[in-house]
Structures are given as C-alpha cells and as structure tokens.
Amino acid sequence: MACFLVPAAEAVVTTIAAKVIKTKESRGEAVFDSTEQTAPEMVEKIPFSQKLGWLNRLLWGGSALLLFEHVWHGEVVPWFPFLTAAADPSEVTAMLHEMATAGVMMTVLVTAVWVGMLAVSSVMEKRTISEKQMKRCRRSVK
Amino acid sequence: MTLLITIFAAIICTILWYCSASCREMKVGILCWLYWGASLMWLVDAVFEYISIGAAYFTPAPADLLNDFYLGLSVVALGLVIWQVIVLIKDPKGVVREALFRKKK
C-alpha cells in the first residue's frame, strides 16, 4: 500500500545527514566512524559520508523500484492524495499498519545490511593499514 | 517472481562490477545498489506474505506468476533506464561531450 514510504523517509534523513557530514569533512573537521585511530591511520580510512552514501543508494534505489511496483498495482496514482488507500478512510488503518510492519522491517533490514557492510569494510581497512605499517617497519629496518 | 528476477539482476550486475574495470567505469555499481535495495525490500514483502498465506506463497496462480514475471522484467528495464540516464548525464567516457563538441564545429 505505502510500505516504501518508510525507507524513503529514512533516505531523506540519511541524505541530509551525509551532506552535513561531507561539509564538515571538507572543512577539516574529520568525522570518522572510530575515534581510536591515530593520525596516519586516519588517512587510510574511508570517510563516513561516503559510507553513508552506500545506505542512501540502497534506500533510494529500493524505494524507487518499489514505487514503480506500487504504481503497477494501482496503489499509487499521479493525482491527489497519490495513495489510493489514503482516499478511502476504511483503508487508512490497513495502510498505516502495513507501513508500521513491512515498511519498518524493510528499513531495518536495509540498515542492518549496511551495518554489516560497515563491519566488513572496517576489517578490510584495518588489514590494509596493518599491512602498510608492516611494510614501513620492514623498510625502516633495512 | 519479481523478487527472483531482481535478485538475479543484482547478482549479474555485482559480478560484472567485480570482474570488469570498464563496467566499473560505466557505473554499473549504480545498478547494483538499485537492484540490491529493491531485492532486500521485496524479501521483507515476501516474508510477510509467507507468514500470512503460508506454503501457498510458493504455488502462485499462473496469471499471478505471469503478471509478476512481467513486473520483474519491467523493474529491470526501469533500473536500466535510470542507470542509462545517470551515465549519459555524468558521461564517464566523455562521449556525449565529444558528440556535442563535434556538432558545434
């Protein structure tokens, strides 16, 4: 009915957040996902705004294709109030219920996958950093 | 069926993105995000439908199957159109700019 609106709403919030964070990063107020890193290691890290961009793309991409599916099924129309369920008071409750269940679960799943991606990228970053440090140590010993 | 077609599209795009540098240059990654995002969301839809109708979810009526197949193909086509528009606007190989420049000459 309108489940795609929940991930779309999150996409709006994360897009704004990514822009704000990117502005701070470009100003030099580096916003990293870990504060434990030392200065040379920070150079290697992927900016958090870029990582948030992954979530944005997943959310916007999924929401766009789901919007098309809803148009296909006649649940979204190009005239006010745009949602056929919203025009019928008896269907509003069902629509809100679907948004609260399926919509929220979609958002949670996409965000959970993104968190998994953050964990994997963090491990890969740490590996790359430690490999580079090992190379530096070997060079200094020679 | 729509979920299945979108997942296959996402897998193919991810393989292309991983294996080919020219595909990465052509921003195939955009298609990966589009199709994976939609696949995850439709997966949730499928789970909710399975909870409500049970095993009948796996034996849809032929008319529903055909409609879902048609929808799946349309979704893949829409994703490709979005990707193509982005590629033409960003013009990673400079082809559009070159064509415009030639016309002006």
Short mmCIF file of N, CA and C in Angstrom, two decimals, chain A residues 3 7 54-55 57-66 68-70 72-73 101-102 105-106 109-110 113 117, chain B residues 2 6 30 32-45 48 67-68 70-71 74-75 78-79 82:
data_model
loop_
_atom_site.label_atom_id
_atom_site.label_comp_id
_atom_site.label_asym_id
_atom_site.label_seq_id
_atom_site.Cartn_x
_atom_site.Cartn_y
_atom_site.Cartn_z
N CYS A 3 4.26 0.92 1.90
CA CYS A 3 5.38 0.50 2.74
C CYS A 3 6.70 1.17 2.32
N PRO A 7 11.20 3.44 4.11
CA PRO A 7 12.61 3.57 3.69
C PRO A 7 12.90 4.87 2.95
N TRP A 54 26.43 4.78 0.76
CA TRP A 54 26.04 3.41 0.41
C TRP A 54 24.60 3.15 0.86
N LEU A 55 24.33 3.58 2.11
CA LEU A 55 22.97 3.40 2.65
C LEU A 55 21.96 4.22 1.84
N ARG A 57 22.10 5.06 -1.31
CA ARG A 57 21.85 4.44 -2.62
C ARG A 57 20.96 3.22 -2.49
N LEU A 58 21.20 2.42 -1.45
CA LEU A 58 20.34 1.24 -1.23
C LEU A 58 18.90 1.67 -0.98
N LEU A 59 18.73 2.69 -0.12
CA LEU A 59 17.38 3.13 0.24
C LEU A 59 16.67 3.80 -0.93
N TRP A 60 17.36 4.71 -1.62
CA TRP A 60 16.73 5.42 -2.75
C TRP A 60 16.44 4.45 -3.89
N GLY A 61 17.40 3.57 -4.19
CA GLY A 61 17.21 2.60 -5.27
C GLY A 61 16.04 1.68 -5.00
N GLY A 62 16.01 1.12 -3.80
CA GLY A 62 14.92 0.22 -3.43
C GLY A 62 13.58 0.94 -3.43
N SER A 63 13.54 2.14 -2.86
CA SER A 63 12.29 2.90 -2.79
C SER A 63 11.77 3.25 -4.19
N ALA A 64 12.69 3.60 -5.10
CA ALA A 64 12.28 3.97 -6.47
C ALA A 64 11.62 2.78 -7.17
N LEU A 65 12.25 1.61 -7.07
CA LEU A 65 11.70 0.44 -7.75
C LEU A 65 10.40 -0.04 -7.07
N LEU A 66 10.33 0.13 -5.75
CA LEU A 66 9.09 -0.24 -5.06
C LEU A 66 7.95 0.73 -5.40
N PHE A 68 7.57 2.08 -8.26
CA PHE A 68 7.10 1.61 -9.57
C PHE A 68 6.16 0.41 -9.39
N GLU A 69 6.52 -0.49 -8.48
CA GLU A 69 5.68 -1.67 -8.23
C GLU A 69 4.29 -1.25 -7.71
N HIS A 70 4.28 -0.23 -6.86
CA HIS A 70 3.01 0.26 -6.30
C HIS A 70 2.15 0.95 -7.38
N TRP A 72 2.30 0.06 -10.50
CA TRP A 72 1.88 -1.11 -11.30
C TRP A 72 0.60 -1.73 -10.72
N HIS A 73 0.56 -1.82 -9.39
CA HIS A 73 -0.59 -2.43 -8.73
C HIS A 73 -1.73 -1.44 -8.46
N THR A 101 4.60 -2.24 9.90
CA THR A 101 5.17 -3.59 9.95
C THR A 101 6.17 -3.80 8.80
N ALA A 102 5.64 -3.96 7.59
CA ALA A 102 6.51 -4.25 6.44
C ALA A 102 7.48 -3.09 6.17
N MET A 105 10.20 -2.96 8.81
CA MET A 105 11.09 -4.12 8.67
C MET A 105 12.02 -3.95 7.46
N MET A 106 11.49 -3.38 6.36
CA MET A 106 12.33 -3.12 5.17
C MET A 106 13.48 -2.19 5.55
N LEU A 109 15.97 -3.99 7.80
CA LEU A 109 16.81 -4.96 7.07
C LEU A 109 17.88 -4.26 6.24
N VAL A 110 17.48 -3.21 5.50
CA VAL A 110 18.45 -2.48 4.67
C VAL A 110 19.53 -1.86 5.55
N VAL A 113 21.89 -4.56 6.80
CA VAL A 113 22.84 -4.97 5.75
C VAL A 113 23.95 -3.93 5.63
N MET A 117 27.96 -4.19 6.09
CA MET A 117 28.95 -3.67 5.13
C MET A 117 29.99 -2.80 5.84
N THR B 2 8.96 -11.56 -9.08
CA THR B 2 9.59 -10.23 -9.19
C THR B 2 10.87 -10.21 -8.35
N THR B 6 14.69 -9.78 -9.75
CA THR B 6 15.50 -8.65 -9.27
C THR B 6 16.79 -9.16 -8.62
N ILE B 30 25.83 1.52 -9.81
CA ILE B 30 24.51 2.13 -9.58
C ILE B 30 23.42 1.06 -9.68
N CYS B 32 23.80 -2.10 -9.17
CA CYS B 32 23.92 -3.00 -8.01
C CYS B 32 23.13 -2.43 -6.83
N TRP B 33 23.32 -1.14 -6.54
CA TRP B 33 22.60 -0.51 -5.42
C TRP B 33 21.10 -0.57 -5.64
N LEU B 34 20.67 -0.23 -6.86
CA LEU B 34 19.23 -0.22 -7.19
C LEU B 34 18.61 -1.60 -6.96
N TYR B 35 19.22 -2.61 -7.58
CA TYR B 35 18.62 -3.95 -7.55
C TYR B 35 18.76 -4.61 -6.17
N TRP B 36 19.89 -4.40 -5.48
CA TRP B 36 20.03 -4.99 -4.14
C TRP B 36 19.07 -4.32 -3.16
N GLY B 37 18.93 -3.00 -3.26
CA GLY B 37 17.99 -2.28 -2.39
C GLY B 37 16.58 -2.81 -2.56
N ALA B 38 16.15 -2.93 -3.83
CA ALA B 38 14.79 -3.42 -4.11
C ALA B 38 14.64 -4.88 -3.69
N SER B 39 15.70 -5.69 -3.92
CA SER B 39 15.63 -7.11 -3.54
C SER B 39 15.43 -7.27 -2.04
N LEU B 40 16.16 -6.48 -1.25
CA LEU B 40 16.03 -6.57 0.21
C LEU B 40 14.61 -6.21 0.64
N MET B 41 14.08 -5.16 0.02
CA MET B 41 12.74 -4.70 0.40
C MET B 41 11.68 -5.72 -0.02
N TRP B 42 11.83 -6.30 -1.21
CA TRP B 42 10.85 -7.31 -1.65
C TRP B 42 10.99 -8.60 -0.86
N LEU B 43 12.19 -8.84 -0.33
CA LEU B 43 12.39 -10.02 0.51
C LEU B 43 11.51 -9.91 1.76
N VAL B 44 11.48 -8.71 2.34
CA VAL B 44 10.63 -8.47 3.52
C VAL B 44 9.16 -8.66 3.14
N ASP B 45 8.78 -8.12 1.98
CA ASP B 45 7.41 -8.29 1.47
C ASP B 45 7.06 -9.77 1.35
N PHE B 48 6.52 -11.43 4.74
CA PHE B 48 5.20 -11.08 5.30
C PHE B 48 4.08 -11.85 4.58
N ASN B 67 1.97 -12.13 -14.36
CA ASN B 67 1.95 -10.71 -14.02
C ASN B 67 3.23 -10.31 -13.26
N ASP B 68 3.63 -11.18 -12.31
CA ASP B 68 4.85 -10.91 -11.54
C ASP B 68 6.10 -10.96 -12.42
N TYR B 70 6.21 -10.29 -15.65
CA TYR B 70 6.14 -9.07 -16.45
C TYR B 70 6.59 -7.86 -15.62
N LEU B 71 6.15 -7.83 -14.36
CA LEU B 71 6.56 -6.75 -13.45
C LEU B 71 8.07 -6.80 -13.21
N SER B 74 9.87 -5.46 -16.12
CA SER B 74 9.68 -4.00 -16.19
C SER B 74 10.56 -3.29 -15.17
N VAL B 75 10.70 -3.89 -13.98
CA VAL B 75 11.54 -3.31 -12.93
C VAL B 75 13.00 -3.28 -13.40
N LEU B 78 13.34 -0.58 -15.92
CA LEU B 78 13.34 0.75 -15.29
C LEU B 78 14.70 1.04 -14.66
N GLY B 79 15.27 0.02 -13.99
CA GLY B 79 16.61 0.18 -13.40
C GLY B 79 17.63 0.53 -14.47
N ILE B 82 17.17 4.16 -15.56
CA ILE B 82 17.73 5.09 -14.55
C ILE B 82 19.26 5.14 -14.69
#
